[in-house]
Coordinates of C-alpha atoms in Angstrom, one line a residue:
M1 CA 80.9 189.7 160.8
I2 CA 82.5 186.2 160.7
I3 CA 83.6 185.2 164.2
I4 CA 87.0 183.7 164.6
E5 CA 85.7 180.5 166.2
E6 CA 83.7 179.7 163.1
F7 CA 86.6 180.6 160.7
E8 CA 89.0 178.4 162.7
E9 CA 86.6 175.5 162.7
Q10 CA 86.2 175.7 158.9
W11 CA 90.0 176.2 158.4
L12 CA 90.7 173.0 160.4
E13 CA 88.0 170.9 158.8
D14 CA 90.3 169.2 156.2
I15 CA 93.1 168.9 158.7
K16 CA 90.9 166.8 161.0
A17 CA 89.4 164.7 158.2
N18 CA 89.6 160.9 158.5
S19 CA 90.7 160.9 162.1
P20 CA 94.5 161.5 161.7
N21 CA 96.9 160.6 164.4
T22 CA 98.8 163.3 166.3
T23 CA 101.8 163.3 163.9
Q24 CA 99.5 163.5 160.9
L25 CA 97.6 166.4 162.5
G26 CA 100.8 168.3 163.1
N27 CA 102.0 167.7 159.5
R28 CA 98.7 168.8 158.0
F29 CA 98.5 171.8 160.2
A30 CA 102.1 172.9 159.3
Q31 CA 101.4 172.3 155.5
K32 CA 98.2 174.3 155.4
I33 CA 99.4 177.2 157.4
L34 CA 102.5 177.4 155.2
R35 CA 100.4 177.2 152.1
D36 CA 98.0 179.9 153.3
W37 CA 100.5 182.2 154.9
H38 CA 103.8 181.8 153.1
E39 CA 102.3 180.6 149.8
I40 CA 104.7 177.6 149.8
D41 CA 104.2 175.3 146.9
D42 CA 106.2 173.1 144.5
A43 CA 106.9 176.0 142.3
T44 CA 108.7 178.0 144.9
A45 CA 110.3 175.8 147.5
E46 CA 111.3 172.3 148.7
V47 CA 109.2 171.2 151.7
I48 CA 110.5 168.5 154.1
L49 CA 108.1 167.2 156.8
C50 CA 109.9 165.6 159.7
D51 CA 107.5 165.9 162.6
G52 CA 107.5 162.9 165.0
S53 CA 110.0 161.0 167.1
G54 CA 113.6 162.3 166.6
D55 CA 112.6 165.4 164.8
G56 CA 115.1 167.5 166.7
G57 CA 112.6 170.4 167.2
I58 CA 111.8 170.8 163.5
D59 CA 108.4 169.8 162.4
A60 CA 108.8 171.1 158.9
A61 CA 111.6 172.6 156.9
I62 CA 111.3 174.7 153.7
F63 CA 114.2 175.6 151.5
V64 CA 113.9 178.5 149.0
K65 CA 116.9 178.5 146.8
A66 CA 118.4 181.7 145.4
D67 CA 117.2 182.3 141.9
P68 CA 118.2 185.7 140.5
E69 CA 116.0 185.2 137.4
E70 CA 113.0 185.0 139.7
G71 CA 114.1 188.0 141.8
I72 CA 115.3 185.7 144.7
E73 CA 118.8 187.0 145.5
A74 CA 119.3 184.9 148.6
S75 CA 118.7 181.4 149.8
T76 CA 116.4 180.9 152.8
W77 CA 115.7 178.0 155.2
M78 CA 112.5 178.2 157.2
L79 CA 112.3 175.9 160.2
V80 CA 108.8 175.4 161.5
Q81 CA 107.8 174.4 165.0
S82 CA 104.1 173.6 164.7
K83 CA 101.9 173.8 167.9
Y84 CA 98.5 172.6 167.0
G85 CA 95.6 173.2 169.4
T86 CA 96.7 173.4 173.0
A87 CA 100.2 172.2 172.4
M88 CA 101.5 175.7 173.0
G89 CA 101.9 175.7 176.8
G90 CA 103.1 179.3 177.4
P91 CA 106.4 181.2 177.3
D92 CA 108.3 178.2 178.7
T93 CA 107.3 176.1 175.7
V94 CA 108.6 178.8 173.3
M95 CA 112.0 178.7 174.9
A96 CA 112.2 175.0 175.4
E97 CA 111.4 174.2 171.8
A98 CA 113.9 176.8 170.6
Q99 CA 116.6 175.3 172.8
K100 CA 115.9 171.9 171.3
L101 CA 116.4 173.4 167.8
F102 CA 119.6 175.1 168.8
S103 CA 121.0 171.9 170.3
T104 CA 120.1 170.1 167.1
L105 CA 121.8 172.7 164.8
E106 CA 124.9 172.7 167.1
G107 CA 125.2 168.9 166.8
K108 CA 124.5 168.2 170.4
R109 CA 121.4 166.0 169.7
T110 CA 122.2 162.6 168.2
A111 CA 118.9 160.7 168.7
L112 CA 117.5 162.0 165.4
S113 CA 115.4 160.2 162.7
S114 CA 117.1 159.4 159.4
L115 CA 115.1 162.2 157.7
S116 CA 116.1 164.7 160.4
T117 CA 119.7 163.6 160.3
E118 CA 119.9 164.3 156.6
L119 CA 118.1 167.6 157.0
V120 CA 120.5 168.7 159.8
T121 CA 123.5 167.8 157.7
R122 CA 122.2 170.2 155.0
L123 CA 121.4 172.9 157.5
R124 CA 124.9 172.8 159.1
N125 CA 126.4 172.9 155.7
F126 CA 124.3 175.9 154.9
L127 CA 125.4 177.7 158.1
E128 CA 129.0 177.0 157.3
N129 CA 128.7 178.4 153.7
K130 CA 126.0 181.0 154.0
G131 CA 126.3 184.2 152.1
E132 CA 125.8 187.7 153.5
R133 CA 122.1 187.8 152.5
D134 CA 121.1 184.1 153.1
R135 CA 118.5 183.6 155.8
L136 CA 117.7 181.0 158.5
E137 CA 114.2 181.6 159.9
Y138 CA 112.5 179.9 162.9
I139 CA 108.7 180.0 162.6
V140 CA 106.4 179.2 165.4
A141 CA 103.0 178.2 164.0
T142 CA 100.0 178.1 166.4
S143 CA 96.2 178.1 166.4
R144 CA 95.9 181.4 168.2
T145 CA 98.2 184.5 168.2
L146 CA 101.0 184.3 170.8
S147 CA 100.4 186.1 174.0
S148 CA 102.6 189.2 174.8
A149 CA 104.7 187.1 177.2
E150 CA 105.2 184.4 174.5
R151 CA 106.1 187.1 171.9
E152 CA 108.6 188.5 174.4
Y153 CA 110.2 185.1 174.8
L154 CA 110.3 184.7 171.0
G155 CA 112.2 188.0 170.9
D156 CA 114.7 186.4 173.3
V157 CA 115.0 183.5 171.0
R158 CA 115.9 185.9 168.1
V159 CA 118.7 187.4 170.2
L160 CA 120.0 184.0 171.3
G161 CA 119.8 182.6 167.8
R162 CA 121.8 185.5 166.4
S163 CA 124.5 185.1 169.0
K164 CA 124.9 181.5 167.9
F165 CA 124.3 181.7 164.1
G166 CA 124.8 185.4 163.2
D167 CA 122.5 188.0 161.6
C168 CA 121.1 185.4 159.2
F169 CA 118.8 184.1 162.0
D170 CA 115.3 185.5 162.5
V171 CA 112.0 184.4 164.1
E172 CA 108.4 184.7 163.1
A173 CA 105.0 183.7 164.7
I174 CA 102.1 182.8 162.5
S175 CA 98.6 181.6 163.5
I176 CA 95.1 180.9 162.3
E177 CA 94.1 184.0 164.0
T178 CA 96.5 186.2 161.9
I179 CA 95.2 184.5 158.8
Y180 CA 91.7 185.3 160.0
N181 CA 92.6 189.0 160.6
R182 CA 94.1 189.1 157.0
V183 CA 90.9 187.8 155.5
C184 CA 88.8 190.3 157.5
E185 CA 91.0 193.1 156.2
E186 CA 90.9 191.9 152.6
Q187 CA 87.2 191.5 152.6
D188 CA 86.5 194.5 154.8
V189 CA 84.6 192.2 157.1
G190 CA 84.8 193.7 160.5
A191 CA 88.3 195.1 159.7
P192 CA 89.8 196.9 162.7
Q193 CA 90.5 200.6 162.5
L194 CA 94.3 200.8 162.8
A195 CA 95.8 204.1 163.9
V196 CA 99.5 204.2 163.2
R197 CA 101.9 207.0 164.0
I198 CA 104.6 208.2 161.6
K199 CA 107.2 210.9 162.1
T200 CA 107.6 212.7 158.8
S201 CA 108.0 216.0 157.2
A202 CA 105.1 215.3 154.7
S203 CA 102.7 218.2 154.5
A204 CA 99.6 219.0 152.5
S205 CA 100.2 219.6 148.8
T206 CA 96.5 219.3 148.0
E207 CA 93.5 218.2 150.0
I208 CA 94.2 214.5 149.4
L209 CA 98.0 214.5 148.9
H210 CA 100.8 215.1 151.4
I211 CA 104.4 215.0 150.2
G212 CA 107.6 215.1 152.2
A213 CA 110.4 212.9 153.5
T214 CA 110.7 210.3 156.3
T215 CA 114.0 209.3 157.9
L216 CA 114.9 205.6 157.7
P217 CA 114.7 205.1 161.5
D218 CA 111.3 206.8 161.5
M219 CA 110.1 204.6 158.7
F220 CA 111.3 201.5 160.6
A221 CA 109.5 202.8 163.7
F222 CA 106.3 203.2 161.7
M223 CA 106.5 199.6 160.5
Q224 CA 107.2 198.4 164.0
D225 CA 104.2 200.2 165.3
Y226 CA 102.0 198.8 162.5
K227 CA 103.2 195.2 163.2
A228 CA 102.7 195.6 166.9
K229 CA 99.1 196.8 166.4
S230 CA 98.1 194.5 163.6
G231 CA 100.1 191.4 164.4
D232 CA 100.9 191.1 160.7
L233 CA 103.3 193.3 158.8
D234 CA 102.2 191.9 155.5
L235 CA 98.8 193.5 155.9
L236 CA 100.6 196.8 155.3
Y237 CA 101.0 195.7 151.7
E238 CA 97.6 194.1 151.0
K239 CA 96.7 196.8 148.4
N240 CA 100.1 196.5 146.6
V241 CA 100.1 194.4 143.4
R242 CA 103.8 193.7 144.0
K243 CA 103.4 192.6 147.5
F244 CA 106.5 191.4 149.2
L245 CA 105.9 187.7 150.0
G246 CA 107.7 186.2 152.9
S247 CA 107.9 182.8 151.2
K248 CA 110.1 184.0 148.4
R249 CA 112.1 186.5 150.4
K250 CA 112.6 188.7 147.4
V251 CA 115.6 190.9 148.1
N252 CA 116.5 194.0 146.3
K253 CA 120.3 193.8 146.6
G254 CA 120.9 197.4 145.5
I255 CA 118.5 198.9 148.1
E256 CA 120.0 196.9 150.9
E257 CA 123.5 197.8 149.9
T258 CA 122.6 201.5 149.9
I259 CA 121.2 201.2 153.4
E260 CA 124.2 199.3 154.7
K261 CA 126.9 201.2 153.0
S262 CA 125.6 204.7 152.2
P263 CA 122.4 205.2 154.2
E264 CA 122.8 209.0 154.1
R265 CA 122.4 208.9 150.3
F266 CA 119.2 206.8 150.3
G267 CA 116.9 209.6 149.3
L268 CA 119.1 210.4 146.3
Y269 CA 119.1 206.9 145.0
N270 CA 115.5 205.8 145.7
N271 CA 112.3 206.9 144.1
G272 CA 110.3 206.9 147.3
I273 CA 107.1 205.3 148.5
T274 CA 103.4 205.9 148.4
I275 CA 101.1 205.3 151.4
V276 CA 97.3 205.4 151.1
A277 CA 95.2 206.0 154.2
E278 CA 91.5 206.6 155.0
K279 CA 92.4 209.8 156.9
L280 CA 95.2 211.4 158.9
V281 CA 95.3 213.3 162.2
K282 CA 98.1 215.7 163.0
S283 CA 99.4 214.9 166.4
N284 CA 102.7 216.3 167.6
V285 CA 104.9 218.6 165.4
G286 CA 106.3 216.5 162.6
E287 CA 104.1 213.5 163.5
L288 CA 101.0 212.2 161.8
T289 CA 98.6 209.5 162.8
L290 CA 97.4 207.5 159.8
I291 CA 94.1 205.6 159.9
N292 CA 94.2 202.2 158.1
P293 CA 97.4 202.9 156.1
F294 CA 98.7 200.7 153.2
I295 CA 101.9 201.0 151.3
V296 CA 100.9 200.7 147.6
N297 CA 104.2 201.6 146.1
G298 CA 107.7 201.1 147.6
C299 CA 107.0 197.6 148.8
Q300 CA 110.6 196.3 148.2
T301 CA 112.0 199.7 149.5
T302 CA 110.3 199.4 152.8
R303 CA 110.8 195.7 153.3
S304 CA 114.5 196.2 152.5
I305 CA 114.6 199.0 155.2
W306 CA 112.9 196.5 157.6
S307 CA 115.3 193.7 156.7
V308 CA 118.5 195.7 157.3
L309 CA 117.3 197.6 160.3
Q310 CA 115.8 194.6 161.9
R311 CA 119.2 192.9 161.6
K312 CA 121.4 195.8 162.7
L313 CA 119.2 197.5 165.3
N314 CA 117.2 194.7 166.9
S315 CA 120.0 192.2 167.6
G316 CA 120.1 192.8 171.3
G317 CA 123.6 194.2 171.7
S318 CA 124.0 196.8 174.5
A319 CA 127.5 197.9 173.7
P320 CA 127.6 199.0 170.0
T321 CA 131.0 199.3 168.4
D322 CA 132.4 202.5 167.0
K323 CA 131.6 201.2 163.5
Q324 CA 127.9 200.6 164.5
R325 CA 127.5 204.0 166.2
E326 CA 129.0 205.7 163.1
W327 CA 126.6 203.8 160.8
E328 CA 123.6 204.8 163.0
E329 CA 124.6 208.4 162.8
R330 CA 124.7 208.2 159.0
L331 CA 121.4 206.2 159.0
A332 CA 119.6 209.1 160.8
Q333 CA 120.5 211.3 157.8
G334 CA 119.0 209.0 155.3
V335 CA 115.4 209.7 154.2
V336 CA 112.8 208.1 151.9
V337 CA 110.6 210.4 149.9
T338 CA 107.1 209.9 151.1
K339 CA 103.7 210.5 149.4
I340 CA 100.6 210.1 151.5
V341 CA 97.3 209.8 149.7
L342 CA 94.0 210.2 151.6
V343 CA 91.4 208.0 149.9
G344 CA 88.6 208.2 152.6
D345 CA 86.7 205.2 154.0
S346 CA 85.0 204.5 150.7
G347 CA 87.6 205.5 148.2
E348 CA 88.2 202.1 146.7
Q349 CA 88.5 203.4 143.1
L350 CA 91.0 206.0 144.1
L351 CA 93.0 203.4 146.0
T352 CA 92.9 201.0 143.1
D353 CA 94.0 203.7 140.6
T354 CA 96.7 204.9 142.9
T355 CA 98.0 201.4 143.3
R356 CA 97.9 200.7 139.5
Y357 CA 99.5 203.9 138.4
T358 CA 102.3 204.0 141.0
N359 CA 103.2 200.4 140.1
S360 CA 103.0 200.9 136.3
Q361 CA 106.7 201.0 135.8
N362 CA 107.0 197.2 136.0
A363 CA 104.5 194.6 135.0
V364 CA 105.0 192.5 138.1
G365 CA 102.2 191.1 140.3
E366 CA 101.6 188.6 142.9
K367 CA 98.8 186.1 142.8
D368 CA 96.8 187.5 145.7
F369 CA 96.1 190.5 143.6
I370 CA 94.0 188.9 141.0
A371 CA 91.4 190.4 143.3
L372 CA 92.5 193.9 142.0
E373 CA 91.7 192.9 138.5
A374 CA 88.4 194.3 137.2
D375 CA 87.8 191.1 135.1
F376 CA 88.1 188.8 138.1
R377 CA 85.9 191.1 140.2
R378 CA 83.3 190.6 137.6
W379 CA 84.0 186.9 136.8
G380 CA 84.0 185.9 140.5
P381 CA 80.4 186.5 141.3
A382 CA 79.3 185.4 137.8
F383 CA 81.2 182.1 138.0
S384 CA 79.9 181.4 141.5
S385 CA 76.3 182.2 140.5
H386 CA 76.3 180.3 137.2
Y387 CA 78.1 177.2 138.2
G388 CA 77.4 176.9 141.9
V389 CA 81.2 176.8 142.7
Y390 CA 82.7 179.5 144.9
L391 CA 85.5 181.3 142.9
E392 CA 88.2 182.3 145.4
I393 CA 90.1 185.3 144.2
Q394 CA 91.5 186.2 147.7
R395 CA 93.5 183.8 149.8
G396 CA 91.5 182.5 152.8
A397 CA 88.2 183.7 151.3
W398 CA 86.8 180.2 151.0
E399 CA 87.2 179.5 154.7
A400 CA 85.6 182.8 155.5
R401 CA 82.7 182.0 153.1
R402 CA 82.1 178.6 154.8
A403 CA 82.2 180.2 158.2
F404 CA 79.6 182.8 157.0
Q405 CA 77.4 180.0 155.6
K406 CA 77.5 178.1 158.9
Q407 CA 76.6 181.3 160.8
N408 CA 73.8 182.0 158.2
P409 CA 72.5 178.6 157.1
V410 CA 69.5 180.2 155.2
A411 CA 71.7 182.5 153.2
I412 CA 71.6 182.1 149.5
P413 CA 73.6 180.8 147.7
Q414 CA 75.2 178.0 149.8
F415 CA 78.4 176.6 148.2
S416 CA 79.9 173.2 148.8
E417 CA 82.8 173.5 146.3
S418 CA 85.4 176.1 145.7
A419 CA 88.1 176.9 143.1
S420 CA 91.2 179.1 143.3
A421 CA 91.3 181.6 140.5
F422 CA 95.1 181.5 140.4
E423 CA 95.2 177.7 140.2
L424 CA 92.7 177.8 137.4
M425 CA 94.9 180.1 135.4
K426 CA 97.7 177.6 135.8
A427 CA 95.5 174.7 134.7
Y428 CA 94.3 176.6 131.7
A429 CA 97.9 177.5 130.7
A430 CA 99.1 173.9 131.2
G431 CA 96.3 172.5 129.0
W432 CA 95.2 175.0 126.5
L433 CA 98.6 176.9 126.1
V434 CA 100.8 173.7 126.4
E435 CA 102.8 175.2 129.3
P436 CA 103.0 172.3 131.8
G437 CA 106.6 173.1 132.7
I438 CA 106.0 176.8 133.5
A439 CA 102.7 175.9 135.4
Y440 CA 104.6 173.5 137.6
G441 CA 107.8 175.6 138.0
K442 CA 106.8 179.2 138.3
N443 CA 104.2 181.5 139.8
P444 CA 105.0 185.1 138.5
P445 CA 103.8 184.5 134.9
F446 CA 100.3 183.7 136.2
A447 CA 99.9 186.7 138.5
P448 CA 98.5 190.1 137.4
G449 CA 100.9 191.6 134.9
G450 CA 102.6 188.3 134.2
T451 CA 103.2 187.2 130.6
L452 CA 100.8 184.2 130.7
F453 CA 98.3 186.1 132.8
N454 CA 98.1 188.8 130.2
K455 CA 98.0 186.3 127.3
I456 CA 95.1 184.4 128.9
V457 CA 92.8 187.2 130.1
N458 CA 93.3 189.1 126.8
E459 CA 92.3 186.0 124.8
E460 CA 89.1 186.6 122.8
G461 CA 86.2 184.9 124.5
F462 CA 88.0 184.0 127.7
G463 CA 85.7 184.2 130.7
I464 CA 83.8 182.1 133.2
N465 CA 83.2 179.2 130.8
A466 CA 87.0 178.8 130.2
L467 CA 87.6 179.1 134.0
F468 CA 85.0 176.3 134.6
A469 CA 86.5 174.1 132.0
A470 CA 89.9 174.6 133.7
Y471 CA 88.1 173.7 137.0
Q472 CA 86.8 170.4 135.4
L473 CA 90.4 169.6 134.4
Q474 CA 91.6 170.4 137.9
K475 CA 88.9 168.1 139.4
L476 CA 89.9 165.3 137.0
A477 CA 93.5 165.5 138.2
G478 CA 92.3 165.5 141.8
A479 CA 90.4 162.3 141.1
Y480 CA 93.6 160.5 140.3
N481 CA 95.4 162.0 143.3
F482 CA 98.0 164.0 141.5
G483 CA 100.3 166.3 143.6
R484 CA 101.9 166.1 147.0
G485 CA 100.8 163.1 148.9
A486 CA 100.1 161.1 145.7
Q487 CA 99.9 157.4 146.3
K488 CA 101.8 156.6 143.1
Q489 CA 105.2 158.2 142.7
S490 CA 104.5 158.9 139.0
R491 CA 101.8 161.4 140.0
G492 CA 103.7 163.4 142.6
Q493 CA 105.1 166.0 140.2
T494 CA 103.0 165.5 137.0
R495 CA 99.7 167.2 137.7
Y496 CA 100.2 169.8 135.0
L497 CA 101.7 167.4 132.6
F498 CA 98.6 165.3 133.0
M499 CA 96.4 168.3 132.3
M500 CA 98.3 169.0 129.1
V501 CA 97.9 165.4 128.0
V502 CA 94.2 165.4 128.6
I503 CA 93.7 168.6 126.5
D504 CA 96.0 167.2 123.8
M505 CA 93.8 164.1 123.5
I506 CA 90.7 166.2 123.3
K507 CA 92.4 168.3 120.5
D508 CA 92.9 165.0 118.7
C509 CA 89.2 164.2 119.0
L510 CA 88.4 167.6 117.5
I511 CA 90.7 166.9 114.5
H512 CA 88.9 163.6 113.8
V513 CA 85.4 165.1 113.8
H514 CA 86.7 168.0 111.6
I515 CA 86.2 170.8 114.2
E516 CA 88.6 173.7 114.5
R517 CA 91.0 173.4 117.5
S518 CA 90.4 176.9 118.8
N519 CA 90.7 177.4 122.6
A520 CA 87.0 178.4 122.8
L521 CA 85.9 175.1 121.1
I522 CA 88.2 173.1 123.3
V523 CA 86.5 174.8 126.3
Q524 CA 83.1 173.7 124.9
A525 CA 84.4 170.1 124.4
V526 CA 85.7 169.8 128.0
L527 CA 82.4 171.2 129.4
A528 CA 80.4 168.8 127.2
L529 CA 82.5 165.7 128.2
A530 CA 82.3 166.7 131.9
E531 CA 78.5 167.1 131.7
A532 CA 78.0 163.8 129.9
D533 CA 80.3 162.0 132.4
L534 CA 82.7 161.1 129.6
L535 CA 85.7 163.2 130.6
H536 CA 87.1 160.5 132.9
H537 CA 87.5 158.2 129.8
V538 CA 90.0 160.7 128.4
G539 CA 91.5 160.9 132.0
N540 CA 92.0 157.2 132.1
A541 CA 93.9 157.2 128.9
A542 CA 96.0 160.2 130.0
V543 CA 96.8 158.8 133.4
Q544 CA 97.9 155.5 131.9
L545 CA 100.3 157.5 129.7
I546 CA 101.7 159.4 132.7
D547 CA 102.2 156.2 134.8
D548 CA 104.0 154.5 131.9
Y549 CA 106.1 157.6 131.1
L550 CA 107.3 157.9 134.7
T551 CA 108.2 154.2 135.1
D552 CA 111.9 153.8 135.1
G553 CA 112.9 151.0 132.7
A554 CA 109.7 151.2 130.6
E555 CA 110.0 151.7 126.9
D556 CA 110.1 155.4 125.9
S557 CA 110.1 156.6 129.6
I558 CA 111.0 160.0 130.8
F559 CA 114.3 158.5 132.2
S560 CA 115.5 157.8 128.7
E561 CA 114.7 161.2 127.3
P562 CA 117.8 162.8 125.7
E563 CA 117.5 166.0 127.7
F564 CA 116.9 164.1 131.0
Q565 CA 120.0 162.1 130.4
K566 CA 122.1 165.3 130.4
T567 CA 121.3 166.2 134.0
R568 CA 119.2 163.4 135.5
D569 CA 117.3 166.0 137.3
L570 CA 113.6 165.0 137.2
N571 CA 112.4 168.2 138.9
A572 CA 114.2 170.5 136.5
F573 CA 113.0 168.5 133.5
L574 CA 109.4 168.7 134.5
K575 CA 109.7 172.4 135.2
S576 CA 111.3 173.2 131.8
E577 CA 109.3 175.5 129.5
K578 CA 110.4 173.2 126.6
L579 CA 108.5 170.3 128.0
A580 CA 106.0 168.7 125.5
K581 CA 106.7 171.3 122.9
S582 CA 109.0 169.5 120.5
D583 CA 110.5 166.2 119.5
D584 CA 113.9 167.7 120.3
F585 CA 113.3 168.1 124.0
S586 CA 110.9 165.2 124.9
P587 CA 110.6 162.8 121.9
N588 CA 109.5 159.9 124.1
L589 CA 106.6 161.9 125.5
R590 CA 105.5 162.8 122.0
S591 CA 105.7 159.2 120.8
N592 CA 103.7 158.1 123.9
L593 CA 101.1 160.7 123.1
A594 CA 100.7 159.6 119.5
L595 CA 100.2 156.0 120.6
S596 CA 97.8 156.9 123.4
K597 CA 95.6 159.0 121.0
K598 CA 95.4 156.0 118.6
I599 CA 94.3 153.7 121.4
L600 CA 91.7 156.3 122.6
R601 CA 90.3 156.6 119.1
R602 CA 89.8 152.8 119.0
S603 CA 88.1 152.6 122.4
Q604 CA 84.5 151.7 122.9
E605 CA 83.8 155.2 124.3
T606 CA 85.0 157.0 121.2
K607 CA 81.6 157.2 119.5
D608 CA 80.0 158.8 122.6
I609 CA 83.0 161.2 123.1
N610 CA 82.9 162.4 119.6
A611 CA 79.1 162.8 119.5
A612 CA 79.2 164.9 122.7
I613 CA 81.9 167.1 121.2
V614 CA 80.1 167.6 117.9
R615 CA 76.9 168.6 119.7
A616 CA 78.6 171.1 121.9
C617 CA 80.9 172.6 119.3
T618 CA 78.3 172.8 116.6
S619 CA 75.9 174.6 118.9
Q620 CA 78.7 177.0 119.9
A621 CA 79.5 177.7 116.3

């Protein structure tokens, strides 16, 4: 079993790298915990780091804008108070930091930095114009899980916040320890045996299937019990390929409206949920105790129940109105149809099949559940063994692996590098499929069931070689410091565009040595150039193109593209699915590409590049 101290040390390793100052430590801690916990990235949210003097009690702010096409029906602001190491000084710290935030949002604090002043202006405007389903969430991020007293104070913060800002306000606590617990659960490494009670009419239909109904308040109580015992409600959905992710706050408007307006009819309108458990114990009449339960179908249903009842029942009011009492009476009549499937402590195949078939009505998946895919279960060990790079198919698994290696220094193999399977899918799509805009702007197409996920994994010959070629492309982009924190502004949002340009240049090399431009042969070309230490020559040409293209005032720059001129929104332009695909959308990019390919063909390295490609592709053929 991996001990938490070792996991925490590995998790913090890159945060502590290069002796950062206190502010940098806090920023790095906030960024990583958001990335691991809420899956915040450029594709889903705007991240503002404002930790330091004059931050107004906000270390980081994340804005997730409503986007009905992506299933995001409401806008959410997440305000993070990051307490790295021993900075969390007990319950008084929880309340003091929250009071600081409240004063800031109410306009009572004027000594703010310019960045925080701009942020607070946006937040106050949001509060003035918020819709019924918009959210403002206060997140306390710590190294270790909050104590019971600290959690109690955080509950008081929720009540106080709602009295000031309405039902849109909520609180959450996240920590390295809860991430550790999730990794243990995902990998079944010392996972705790959770026994959770549920009041339900479900009774045995067969030896492994119980069917019945559960009232909405009883389902809410079950979820509360689970969260209290596990510390992490999302663990309840770890086997669900359409897991509800906190970062996106996907809201099913119809489900919530039914609960709020016609709760007594919920069972008529909703298809119900499926819970899998290792076993169950009948306790009191009408009550079961489930051992290690997971909701594998009905994710949005139950999280909508949680969202509405958390707002309407846990707001702290002690004198409910007649309207509230009438709604609660109707709520008690509402039920959700409940199936409970007993999979046993080794019923992984039954669990997987149940998950797949109960979710087959919609091809929607989240990136964590690449781990459910049989291909990736096979590719993961093969990739790691063949290339000596650990392929991470479950979030947090790399930190767990490093901790295991530290505890077991003689264990074989020992890995020093890792690659995220999900990120490799994006790299492959950006380069091989010419989808840099979608790779930068969206996540769902690359998750199990997504359009590009299906297209890639069903491609003939796709496997560990293609994944490793995508890894080489990803490493190349990293060498030029693309992405958030880039030293050159031109490289902050163009990682995937760079990848597309590199592959396009390699395709041009294939043309001029008379080799077919199939995806399989492009994979072989990338691997050959990386092995011969020639890939960086293509990278140098590609990065020069990117830097020139992103220079305002330069000839044929992005800022003079006809489509960019219409909106002058760089972010939207770079996330467009039309990017790099036609002369109509980005003619300047296409002309820059043509010129750069000519220059590369005339370079001194061309002979070596072409020779390496010919050797690799000829042997492959």
